[in-house]
Coordinates of C-alpha atoms in Angstrom, one line a residue:
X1 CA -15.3 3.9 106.9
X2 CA -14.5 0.6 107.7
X3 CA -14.3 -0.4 104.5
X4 CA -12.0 1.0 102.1
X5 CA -9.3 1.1 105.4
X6 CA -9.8 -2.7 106.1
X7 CA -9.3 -3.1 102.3
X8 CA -6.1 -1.3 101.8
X9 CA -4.8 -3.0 105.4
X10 CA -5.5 -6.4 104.2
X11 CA -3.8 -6.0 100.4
X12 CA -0.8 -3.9 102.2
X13 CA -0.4 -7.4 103.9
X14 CA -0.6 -9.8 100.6
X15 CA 1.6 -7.4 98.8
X16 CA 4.4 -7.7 101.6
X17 CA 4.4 -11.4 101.6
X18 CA 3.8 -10.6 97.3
X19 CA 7.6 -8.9 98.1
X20 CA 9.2 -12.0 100.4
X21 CA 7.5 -14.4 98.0
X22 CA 9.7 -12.9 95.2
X23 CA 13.2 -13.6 95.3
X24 CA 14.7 -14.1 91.6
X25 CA 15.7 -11.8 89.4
X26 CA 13.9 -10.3 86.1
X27 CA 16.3 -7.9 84.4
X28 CA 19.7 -6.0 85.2
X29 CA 17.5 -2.4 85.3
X30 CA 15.8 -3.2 88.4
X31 CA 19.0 -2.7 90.2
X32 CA 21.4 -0.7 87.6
X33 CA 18.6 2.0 87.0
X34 CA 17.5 2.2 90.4
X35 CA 19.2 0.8 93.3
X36 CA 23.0 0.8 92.1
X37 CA 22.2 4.5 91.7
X38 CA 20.8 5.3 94.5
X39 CA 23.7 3.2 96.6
X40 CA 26.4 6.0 94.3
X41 CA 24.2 8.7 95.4
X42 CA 24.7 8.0 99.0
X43 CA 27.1 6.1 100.2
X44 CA 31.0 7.0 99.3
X45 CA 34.4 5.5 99.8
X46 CA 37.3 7.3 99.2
X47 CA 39.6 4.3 98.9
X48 CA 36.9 3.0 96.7
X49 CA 36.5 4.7 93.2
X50 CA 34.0 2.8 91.7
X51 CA 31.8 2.3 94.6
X52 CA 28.4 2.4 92.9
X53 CA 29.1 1.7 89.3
X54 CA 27.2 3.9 86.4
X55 CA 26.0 2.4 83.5
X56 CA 26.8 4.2 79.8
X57 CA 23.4 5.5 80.1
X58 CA 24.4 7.9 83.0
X59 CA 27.3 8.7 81.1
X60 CA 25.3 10.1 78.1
X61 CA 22.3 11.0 79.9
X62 CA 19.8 8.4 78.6
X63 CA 18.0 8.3 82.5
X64 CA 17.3 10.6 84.8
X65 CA 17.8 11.2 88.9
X66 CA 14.0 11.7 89.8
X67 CA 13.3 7.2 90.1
X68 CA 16.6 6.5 91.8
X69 CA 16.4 9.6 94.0
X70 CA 13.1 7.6 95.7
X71 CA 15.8 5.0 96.7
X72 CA 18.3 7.5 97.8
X73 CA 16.0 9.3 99.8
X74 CA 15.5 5.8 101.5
X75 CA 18.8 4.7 101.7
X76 CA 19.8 8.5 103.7
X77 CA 17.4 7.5 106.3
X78 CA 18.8 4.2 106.7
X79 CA 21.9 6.0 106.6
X80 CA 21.1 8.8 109.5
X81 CA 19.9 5.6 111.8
X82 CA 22.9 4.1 111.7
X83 CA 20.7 1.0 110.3
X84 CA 22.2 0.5 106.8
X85 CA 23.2 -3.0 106.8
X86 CA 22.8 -4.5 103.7
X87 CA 19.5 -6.8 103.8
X88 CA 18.0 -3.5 104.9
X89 CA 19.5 -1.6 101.7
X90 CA 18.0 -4.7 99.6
X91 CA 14.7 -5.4 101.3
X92 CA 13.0 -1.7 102.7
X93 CA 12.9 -0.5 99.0
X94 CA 11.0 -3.4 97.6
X95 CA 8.9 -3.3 100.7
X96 CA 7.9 0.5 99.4
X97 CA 7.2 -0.7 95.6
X98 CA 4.9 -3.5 97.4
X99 CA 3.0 -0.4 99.4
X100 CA 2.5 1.7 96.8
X101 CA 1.2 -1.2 94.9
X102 CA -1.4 -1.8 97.4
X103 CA -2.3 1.6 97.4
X104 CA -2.7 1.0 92.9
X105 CA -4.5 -2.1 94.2
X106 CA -7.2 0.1 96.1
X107 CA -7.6 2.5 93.9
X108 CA -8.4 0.7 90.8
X109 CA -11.1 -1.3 93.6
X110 CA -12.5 2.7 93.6
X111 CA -12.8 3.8 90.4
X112 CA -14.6 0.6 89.3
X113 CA -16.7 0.9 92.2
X114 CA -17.1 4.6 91.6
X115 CA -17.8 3.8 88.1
X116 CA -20.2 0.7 88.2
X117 CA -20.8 -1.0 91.7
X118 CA -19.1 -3.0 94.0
X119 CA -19.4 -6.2 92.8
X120 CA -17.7 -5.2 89.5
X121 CA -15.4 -3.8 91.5
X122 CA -14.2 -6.7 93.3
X123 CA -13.9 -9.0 90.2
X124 CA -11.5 -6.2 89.0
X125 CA -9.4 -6.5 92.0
X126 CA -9.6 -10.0 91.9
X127 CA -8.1 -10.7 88.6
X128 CA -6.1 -7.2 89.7
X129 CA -4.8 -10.1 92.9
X130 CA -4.5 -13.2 90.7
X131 CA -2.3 -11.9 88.1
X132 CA 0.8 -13.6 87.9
X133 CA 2.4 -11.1 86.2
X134 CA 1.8 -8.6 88.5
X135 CA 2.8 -10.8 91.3
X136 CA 6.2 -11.1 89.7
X137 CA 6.8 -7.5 88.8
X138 CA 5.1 -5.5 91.4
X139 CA 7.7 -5.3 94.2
X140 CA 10.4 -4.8 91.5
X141 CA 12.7 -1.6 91.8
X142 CA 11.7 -1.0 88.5
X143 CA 11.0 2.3 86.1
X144 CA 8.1 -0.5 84.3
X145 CA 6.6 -0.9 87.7
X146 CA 6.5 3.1 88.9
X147 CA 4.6 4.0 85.3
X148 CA 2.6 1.1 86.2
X149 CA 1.2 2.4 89.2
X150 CA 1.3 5.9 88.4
X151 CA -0.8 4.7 85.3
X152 CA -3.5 3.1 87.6
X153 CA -3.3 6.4 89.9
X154 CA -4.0 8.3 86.9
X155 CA -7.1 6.4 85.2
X156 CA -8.6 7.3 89.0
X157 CA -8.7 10.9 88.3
X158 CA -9.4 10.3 84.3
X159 CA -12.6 11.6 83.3
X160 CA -14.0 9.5 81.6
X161 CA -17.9 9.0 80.5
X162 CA -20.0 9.1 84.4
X163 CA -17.1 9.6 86.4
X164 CA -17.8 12.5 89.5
X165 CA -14.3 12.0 90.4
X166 CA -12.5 13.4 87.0
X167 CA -9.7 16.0 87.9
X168 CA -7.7 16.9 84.5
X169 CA -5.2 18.7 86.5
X170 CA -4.6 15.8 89.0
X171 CA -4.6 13.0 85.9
X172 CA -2.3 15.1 83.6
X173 CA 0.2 15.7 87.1
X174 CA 0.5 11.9 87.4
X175 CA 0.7 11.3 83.7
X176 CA 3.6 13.7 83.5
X177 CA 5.6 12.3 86.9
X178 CA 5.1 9.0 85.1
X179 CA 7.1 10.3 81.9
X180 CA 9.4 11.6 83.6
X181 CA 10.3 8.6 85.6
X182 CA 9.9 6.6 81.7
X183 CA 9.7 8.5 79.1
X184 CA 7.2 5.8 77.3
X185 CA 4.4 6.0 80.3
X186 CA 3.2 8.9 77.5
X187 CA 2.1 5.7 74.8
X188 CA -1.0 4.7 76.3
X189 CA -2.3 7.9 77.4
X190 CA -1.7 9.9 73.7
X191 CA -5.8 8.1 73.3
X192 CA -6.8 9.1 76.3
X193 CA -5.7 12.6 76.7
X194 CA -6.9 12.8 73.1
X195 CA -10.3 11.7 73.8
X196 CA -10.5 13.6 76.6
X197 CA -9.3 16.9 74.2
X198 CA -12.0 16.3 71.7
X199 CA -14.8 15.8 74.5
X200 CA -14.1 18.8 77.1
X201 CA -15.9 21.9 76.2
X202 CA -13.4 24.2 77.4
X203 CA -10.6 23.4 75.2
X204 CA -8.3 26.5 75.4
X205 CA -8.8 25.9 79.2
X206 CA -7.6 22.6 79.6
X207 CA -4.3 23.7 77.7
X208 CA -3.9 27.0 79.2
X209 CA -4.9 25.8 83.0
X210 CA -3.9 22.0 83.3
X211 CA -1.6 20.9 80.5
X212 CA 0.7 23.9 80.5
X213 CA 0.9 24.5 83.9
X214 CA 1.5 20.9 84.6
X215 CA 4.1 20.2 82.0
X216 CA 6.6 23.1 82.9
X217 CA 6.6 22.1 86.6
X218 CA 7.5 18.8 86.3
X219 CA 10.0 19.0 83.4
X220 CA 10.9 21.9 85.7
X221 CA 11.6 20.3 88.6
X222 CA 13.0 17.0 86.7
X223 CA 15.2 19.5 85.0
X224 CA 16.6 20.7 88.4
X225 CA 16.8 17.2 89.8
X226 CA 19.1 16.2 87.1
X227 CA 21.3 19.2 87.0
X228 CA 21.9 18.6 91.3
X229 CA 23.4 15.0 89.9
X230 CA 24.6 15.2 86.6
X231 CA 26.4 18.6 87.3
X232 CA 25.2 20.0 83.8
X233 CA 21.6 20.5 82.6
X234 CA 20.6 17.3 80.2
X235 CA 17.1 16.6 79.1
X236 CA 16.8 13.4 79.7
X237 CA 13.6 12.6 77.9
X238 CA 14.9 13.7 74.6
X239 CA 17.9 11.8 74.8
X240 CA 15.9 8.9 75.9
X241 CA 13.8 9.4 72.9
X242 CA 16.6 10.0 70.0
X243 CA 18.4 7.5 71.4
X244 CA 15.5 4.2 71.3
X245 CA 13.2 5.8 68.8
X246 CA 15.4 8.0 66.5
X247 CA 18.8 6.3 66.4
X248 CA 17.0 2.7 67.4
X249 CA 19.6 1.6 69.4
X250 CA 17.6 -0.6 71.5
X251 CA 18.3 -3.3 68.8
X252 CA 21.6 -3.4 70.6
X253 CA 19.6 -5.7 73.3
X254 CA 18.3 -8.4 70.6
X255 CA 15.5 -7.5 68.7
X256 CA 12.3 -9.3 67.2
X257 CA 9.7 -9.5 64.9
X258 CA 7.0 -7.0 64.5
X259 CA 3.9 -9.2 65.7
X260 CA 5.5 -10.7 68.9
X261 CA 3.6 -8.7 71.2
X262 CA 0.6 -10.2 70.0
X263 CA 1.7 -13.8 69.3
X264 CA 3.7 -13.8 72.8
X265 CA 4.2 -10.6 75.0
X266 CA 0.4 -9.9 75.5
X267 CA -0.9 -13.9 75.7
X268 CA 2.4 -14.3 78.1
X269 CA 1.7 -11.5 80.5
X270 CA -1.8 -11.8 80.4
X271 CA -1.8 -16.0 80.6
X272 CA -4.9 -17.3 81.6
X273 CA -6.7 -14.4 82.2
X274 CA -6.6 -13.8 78.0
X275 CA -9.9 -15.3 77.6
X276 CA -11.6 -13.4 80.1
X277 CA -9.9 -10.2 78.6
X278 CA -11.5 -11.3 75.5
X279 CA -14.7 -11.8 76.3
X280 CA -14.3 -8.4 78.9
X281 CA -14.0 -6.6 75.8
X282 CA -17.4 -7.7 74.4
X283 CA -19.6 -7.2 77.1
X284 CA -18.0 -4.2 79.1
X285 CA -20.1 -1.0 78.4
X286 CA -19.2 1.6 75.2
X287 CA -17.3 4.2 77.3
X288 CA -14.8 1.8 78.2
X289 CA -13.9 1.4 74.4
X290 CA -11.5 4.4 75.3
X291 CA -9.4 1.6 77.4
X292 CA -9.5 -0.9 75.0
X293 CA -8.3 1.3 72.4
X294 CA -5.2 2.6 74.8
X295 CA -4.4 -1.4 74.7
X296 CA -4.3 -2.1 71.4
X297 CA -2.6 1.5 70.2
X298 CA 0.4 0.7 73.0
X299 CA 1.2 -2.6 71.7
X300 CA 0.9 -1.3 68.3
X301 CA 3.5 1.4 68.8
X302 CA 5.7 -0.7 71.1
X303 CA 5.4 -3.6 67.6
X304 CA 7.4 -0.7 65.7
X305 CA 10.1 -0.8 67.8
X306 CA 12.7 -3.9 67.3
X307 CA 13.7 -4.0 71.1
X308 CA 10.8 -6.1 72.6
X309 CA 10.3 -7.1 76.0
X310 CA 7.4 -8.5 78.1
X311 CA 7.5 -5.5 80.8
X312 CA 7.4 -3.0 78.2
X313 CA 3.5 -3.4 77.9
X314 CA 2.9 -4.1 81.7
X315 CA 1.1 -0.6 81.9
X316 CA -1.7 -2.1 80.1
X317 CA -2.2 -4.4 82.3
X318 CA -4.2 -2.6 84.7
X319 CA -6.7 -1.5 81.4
X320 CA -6.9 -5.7 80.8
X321 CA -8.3 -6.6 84.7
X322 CA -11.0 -3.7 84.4
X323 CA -12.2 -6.4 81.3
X324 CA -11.3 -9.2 83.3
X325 CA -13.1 -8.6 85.9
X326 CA -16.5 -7.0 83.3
X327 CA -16.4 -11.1 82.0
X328 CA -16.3 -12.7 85.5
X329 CA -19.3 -10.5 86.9
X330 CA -21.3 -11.9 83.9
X331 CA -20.8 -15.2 83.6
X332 CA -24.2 -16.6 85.5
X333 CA -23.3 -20.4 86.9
X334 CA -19.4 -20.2 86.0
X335 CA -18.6 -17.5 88.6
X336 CA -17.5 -19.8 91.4
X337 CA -15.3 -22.3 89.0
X338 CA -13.9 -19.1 87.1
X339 CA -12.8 -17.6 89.8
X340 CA -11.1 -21.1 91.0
X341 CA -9.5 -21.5 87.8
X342 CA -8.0 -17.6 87.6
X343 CA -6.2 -18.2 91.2
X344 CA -5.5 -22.1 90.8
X345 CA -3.9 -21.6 87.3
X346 CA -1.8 -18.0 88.4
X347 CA -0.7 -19.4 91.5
X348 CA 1.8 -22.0 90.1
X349 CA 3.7 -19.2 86.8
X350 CA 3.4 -16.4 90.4
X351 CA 5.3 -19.0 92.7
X352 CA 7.7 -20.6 90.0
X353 CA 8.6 -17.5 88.4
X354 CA 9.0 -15.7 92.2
X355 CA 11.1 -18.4 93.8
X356 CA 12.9 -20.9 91.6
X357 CA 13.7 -18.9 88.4
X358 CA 16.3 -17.1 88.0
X359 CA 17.3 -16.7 91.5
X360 CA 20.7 -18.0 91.3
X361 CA 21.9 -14.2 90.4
X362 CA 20.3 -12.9 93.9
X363 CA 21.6 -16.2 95.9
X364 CA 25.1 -15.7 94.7
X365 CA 24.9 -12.0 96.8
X366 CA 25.5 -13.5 99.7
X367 CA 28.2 -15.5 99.3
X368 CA 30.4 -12.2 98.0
X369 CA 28.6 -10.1 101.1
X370 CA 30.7 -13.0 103.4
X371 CA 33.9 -11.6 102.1
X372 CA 33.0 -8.0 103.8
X373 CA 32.9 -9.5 107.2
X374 CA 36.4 -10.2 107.5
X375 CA 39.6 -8.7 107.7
X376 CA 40.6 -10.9 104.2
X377 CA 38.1 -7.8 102.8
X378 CA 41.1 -5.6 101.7
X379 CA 42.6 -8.9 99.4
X380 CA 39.4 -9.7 98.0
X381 CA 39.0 -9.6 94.3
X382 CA 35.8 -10.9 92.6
X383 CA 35.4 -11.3 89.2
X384 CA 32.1 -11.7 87.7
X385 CA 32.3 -13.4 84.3
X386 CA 28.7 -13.5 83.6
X387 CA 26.6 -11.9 80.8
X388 CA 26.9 -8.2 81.5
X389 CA 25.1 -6.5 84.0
X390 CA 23.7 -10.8 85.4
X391 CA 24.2 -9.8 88.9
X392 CA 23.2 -6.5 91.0
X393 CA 26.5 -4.7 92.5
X394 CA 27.3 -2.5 95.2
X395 CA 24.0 -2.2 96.1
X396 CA 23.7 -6.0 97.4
X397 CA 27.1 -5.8 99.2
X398 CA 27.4 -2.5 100.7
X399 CA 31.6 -2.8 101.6
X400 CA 34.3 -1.4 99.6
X401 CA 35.3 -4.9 98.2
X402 CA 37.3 -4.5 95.3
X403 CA 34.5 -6.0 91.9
X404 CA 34.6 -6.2 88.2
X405 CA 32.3 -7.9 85.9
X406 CA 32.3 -7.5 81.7
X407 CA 31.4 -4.8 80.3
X408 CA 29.2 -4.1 77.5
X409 CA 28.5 -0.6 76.5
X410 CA 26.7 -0.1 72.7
X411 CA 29.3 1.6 70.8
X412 CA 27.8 5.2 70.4
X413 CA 30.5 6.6 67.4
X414 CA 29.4 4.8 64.6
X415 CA 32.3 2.1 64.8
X416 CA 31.1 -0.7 62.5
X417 CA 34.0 -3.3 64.0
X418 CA 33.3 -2.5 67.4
X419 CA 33.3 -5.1 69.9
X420 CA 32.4 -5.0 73.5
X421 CA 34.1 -6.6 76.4
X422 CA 31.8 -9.5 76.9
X423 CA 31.5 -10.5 73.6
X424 CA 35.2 -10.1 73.2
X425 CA 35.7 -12.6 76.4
X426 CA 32.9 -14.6 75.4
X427 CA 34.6 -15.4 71.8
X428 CA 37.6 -17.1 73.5
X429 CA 37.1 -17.2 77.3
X430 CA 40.8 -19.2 77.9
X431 CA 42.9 -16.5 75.7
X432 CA 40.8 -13.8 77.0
X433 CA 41.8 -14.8 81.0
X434 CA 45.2 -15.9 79.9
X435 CA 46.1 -12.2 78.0
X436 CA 44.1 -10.1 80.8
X437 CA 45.9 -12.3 84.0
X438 CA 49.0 -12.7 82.4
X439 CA 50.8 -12.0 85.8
X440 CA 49.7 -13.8 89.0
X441 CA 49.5 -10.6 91.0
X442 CA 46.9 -9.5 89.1
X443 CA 44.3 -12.4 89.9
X444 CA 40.9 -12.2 91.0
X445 CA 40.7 -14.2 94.7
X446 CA 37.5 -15.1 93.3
X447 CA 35.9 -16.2 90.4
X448 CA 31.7 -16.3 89.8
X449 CA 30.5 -17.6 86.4
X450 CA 27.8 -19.9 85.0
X451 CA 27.9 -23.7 84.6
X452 CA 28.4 -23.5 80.7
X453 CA 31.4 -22.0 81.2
X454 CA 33.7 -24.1 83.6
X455 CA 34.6 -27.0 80.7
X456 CA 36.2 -24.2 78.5
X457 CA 38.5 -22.6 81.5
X458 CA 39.2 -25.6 83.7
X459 CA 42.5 -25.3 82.1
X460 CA 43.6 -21.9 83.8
X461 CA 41.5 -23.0 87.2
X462 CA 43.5 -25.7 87.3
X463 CA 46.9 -24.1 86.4
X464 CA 46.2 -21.0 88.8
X465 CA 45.3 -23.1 92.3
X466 CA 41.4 -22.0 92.3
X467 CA 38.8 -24.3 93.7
X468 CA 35.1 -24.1 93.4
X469 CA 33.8 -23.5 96.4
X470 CA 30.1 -22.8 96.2
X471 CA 27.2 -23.8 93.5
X472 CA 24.1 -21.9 93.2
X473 CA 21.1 -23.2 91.8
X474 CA 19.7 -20.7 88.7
X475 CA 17.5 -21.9 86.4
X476 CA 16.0 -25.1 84.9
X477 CA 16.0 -23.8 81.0
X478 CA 19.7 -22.5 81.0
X479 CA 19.8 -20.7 77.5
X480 CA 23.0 -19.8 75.5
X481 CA 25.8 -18.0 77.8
X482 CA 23.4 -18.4 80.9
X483 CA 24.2 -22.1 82.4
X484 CA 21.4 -23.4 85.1
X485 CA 24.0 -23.2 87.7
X486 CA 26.3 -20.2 89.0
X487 CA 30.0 -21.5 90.1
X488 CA 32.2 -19.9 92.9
X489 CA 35.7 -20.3 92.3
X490 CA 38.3 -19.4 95.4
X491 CA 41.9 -19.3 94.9
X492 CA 44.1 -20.6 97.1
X493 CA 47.0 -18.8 98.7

């Protein structure tokens, strides 16, 4: 018995100091799907009317309560304890995601040792711990990171070829919570499930019993969920669906060519553990063919869509370390300098990417959370000019300070001139401040933008008294709009 709890105890550990070690940002959903949310759906000012700010996908029912209500039920308890200062309100839900990805951790450990024997098992949860991928998106407040681990908590109760533990009911219950949390957890599983279909004797059964059963009370109780906090009832999933696959809006957010997660996303996430997945793949038994195939169709459907990004196919990555691990239990006399290798060459992307990229967005936080303490609070005015969406919000402030940042909604009627705030500012940053401040009372007490910016507006810093007082490291490859420094501009009065 010792065992699996000492195991679980000791990756609980690495995956807290996984969520302290991380302190950069990825992308603007971990906080506006999730936290920023959660922060509306609990905490309210009356003097404050956008205190917790709704993306357009609230507004036309593109997500859905059941993720942020996680947070929410979190940030209550915080709340009822009197303890909701605002490191709490950043840290205690990233310290959850870390737990619940210890508890993945563990359970993929079981099912390969269930499956094969402990030694393939730990080489799975090696690579599982070496990944620098998972490193950097474990502890994330992210939608990519719950169908992640509801994936892995899933395959545990798959049955598949020689497995005792196989529970249809229990493996369909976790694939349909992870849909309904992201409507795209369903891509890898459509081979699975299908398999599974064409091998169970009891067919009718399996639809009548588990599928049915399953699938009304979660899209039940999702249903309900959403109709508490949207005040109407709205399927989420199938405007999720029309929306990215029908109408292919996603384009919107940049879009690239069909083969790039082949040539990038997959080699990137995977980095060096892509040879070992390779030669996983040769020498792992037949019946894991099934996972291999649940790979290779998810990155083919996700190569249809235009929108491409590198957590899109993190679900798979779970299905690649069961390989991994297959090609480091058979190398004979390269085990020990394998094994040195996987953790030497992940440990510098996990750390890099974790501390020193892209952190300038998080760091930038605290300065504005200063401006709460005071009794300046009620003049405070900050004005984010940054891409849309760069920085978290309320949910890293927690005061009623008056915030604005550019907007950037997709236009949703079909306009073909429309453009949206940012790019509108973006196109002529001095006119744009000029026509929008054209009256001093109006002006932001502070300004935050990025380092490519400051040459084109020195002008109206100059002309309106503002002085920088703060610079925040970002990143070392600034690219386009995104300078590798973040400015903090006071004005004087």
């Amino acid at each position: 018995a010792g065992g699996p709890a000492l195991l679980l105890a000791l990756t609980v550990a690495l995956r807290t100091l996984n969520c302290f070690l991380v302190q950069t940002s990825f992308v603007p959903d971990e906080y506006w799907q999730s936290l920023e949310v959660a922060h509306r759906m609990v905490f309210k000012y009356p003097s404050c009317n956008n205190y917790g700010y709704l993306t357009w996908e609230w507004a036309n029912g593109l997500r859905g309560y059941s993720y942020p209500l996680i947070f929410a039920s979190i940030y209550k308890a915080l709340q009822l304890l009197a303890k909701d200062d605002v490191l709490l309100l950043i840290w205690v839900p990233r310290l959850a995601q870390a737990v619940l990805t210890a508890f993945a951790d563990v359970k993929l450990y079981s099912l390969v040792r269930h499956l094969e024997n402990a030694e393939t098992a730990k080489y799975v949860y090696f690579c599982q711990l070496c990944s620098w991928f998972t490193w950097y998106s474990c502890t994330r407040t992210l939608t990519n990171t719950m169908e992640t681990l509801l994936t892995i908590f899933a395959l545990f109760y798959y049955p598949i070829k020689g497995s005792k533990m196989g529970s249809s009911c229990k493996y369909l219950a976790l694939i349909a919570l992870a849909v309904v949390i992201r409507p795209t957890a369903v891509i890898p599983w459509i081979p699975l499930v299908f398999s599974h279909f064409l091998q169970e004797q009891r067919k009718a059964d399996l639809i009548l019993h588990n599928c049915i059963p399953v699938g009304l009370i979660t899209v039940g109780t999702s249903l309900i969920i959403d109709r508490v906090f949207f005040g109407e009832w709205v399927l989420v999933q199938l405007n999720f669906l029309k929306f990215n696959v029908l109408q292919n809006l996603g384009t919107f957010y940049g879009s690239h060519p069909w083969h790039w997660y082949f040539t990038q996303g997959l080699p990137v996430i995977l980095g060096t553990h892509l040879p070992f997945f390779i030669h996983g793949c040769v020498v792992a038994p037949k019946r894991y063919r099934i996972f291999l195939m649940a790979v290779i169709w998810t990155v083919l459907v996700y190569s249809t869509l235009s929108h491409k990004e590198f957590r899109f196919i993190y679900p798979v990555l779970p299905f690649c370390m069961v390989f991994c691990g297959y090609s480091l239990k058979h190398l004979k006399a390269w085990k020990k300098s394998a094994a040195s290798f996987l953790l030497l060459s992940n440990l510098l992307p996990a750390l890099y990417t974790g501390l020193i990229h892209q952190r300038g967005s998080l760091d930038v936080m605290s300065h504005i959370q200063q401006l709460c303490n005071n009794s300046y609070q009620s003049q405070a005015f900050v004005f984010i000019m940054m891409p849309c969406h760069s920085t978290p919000f309320y949910s890293h402030v927690h005061c009623p300070l008056k915030m604005r940042f550019l907007q950037c909604p997709p236009d949703l009627t079909g306009n073909e001139s429309y453009i949206d705030e940012a790019d509108l500012f973006y196109s002529n940053p001095l006119g744009w401040l000029n026509k929008e401040f054209y009256n001093d009372t109006l002006l932001p007490s502070h300004l935050i933008f990025f380092s490519v910016l400051e040459q084109e507006i020195s002008s109206f810093l100059a002309l309106r008294d503002y002085k920088k007082t703060a610079t925040i490291f970002h990143t070392h490859v600034p690219q386009g709009r995104v300078g590798s420094h973040i400015y903090v501009y006071r004005r004087k009065t």
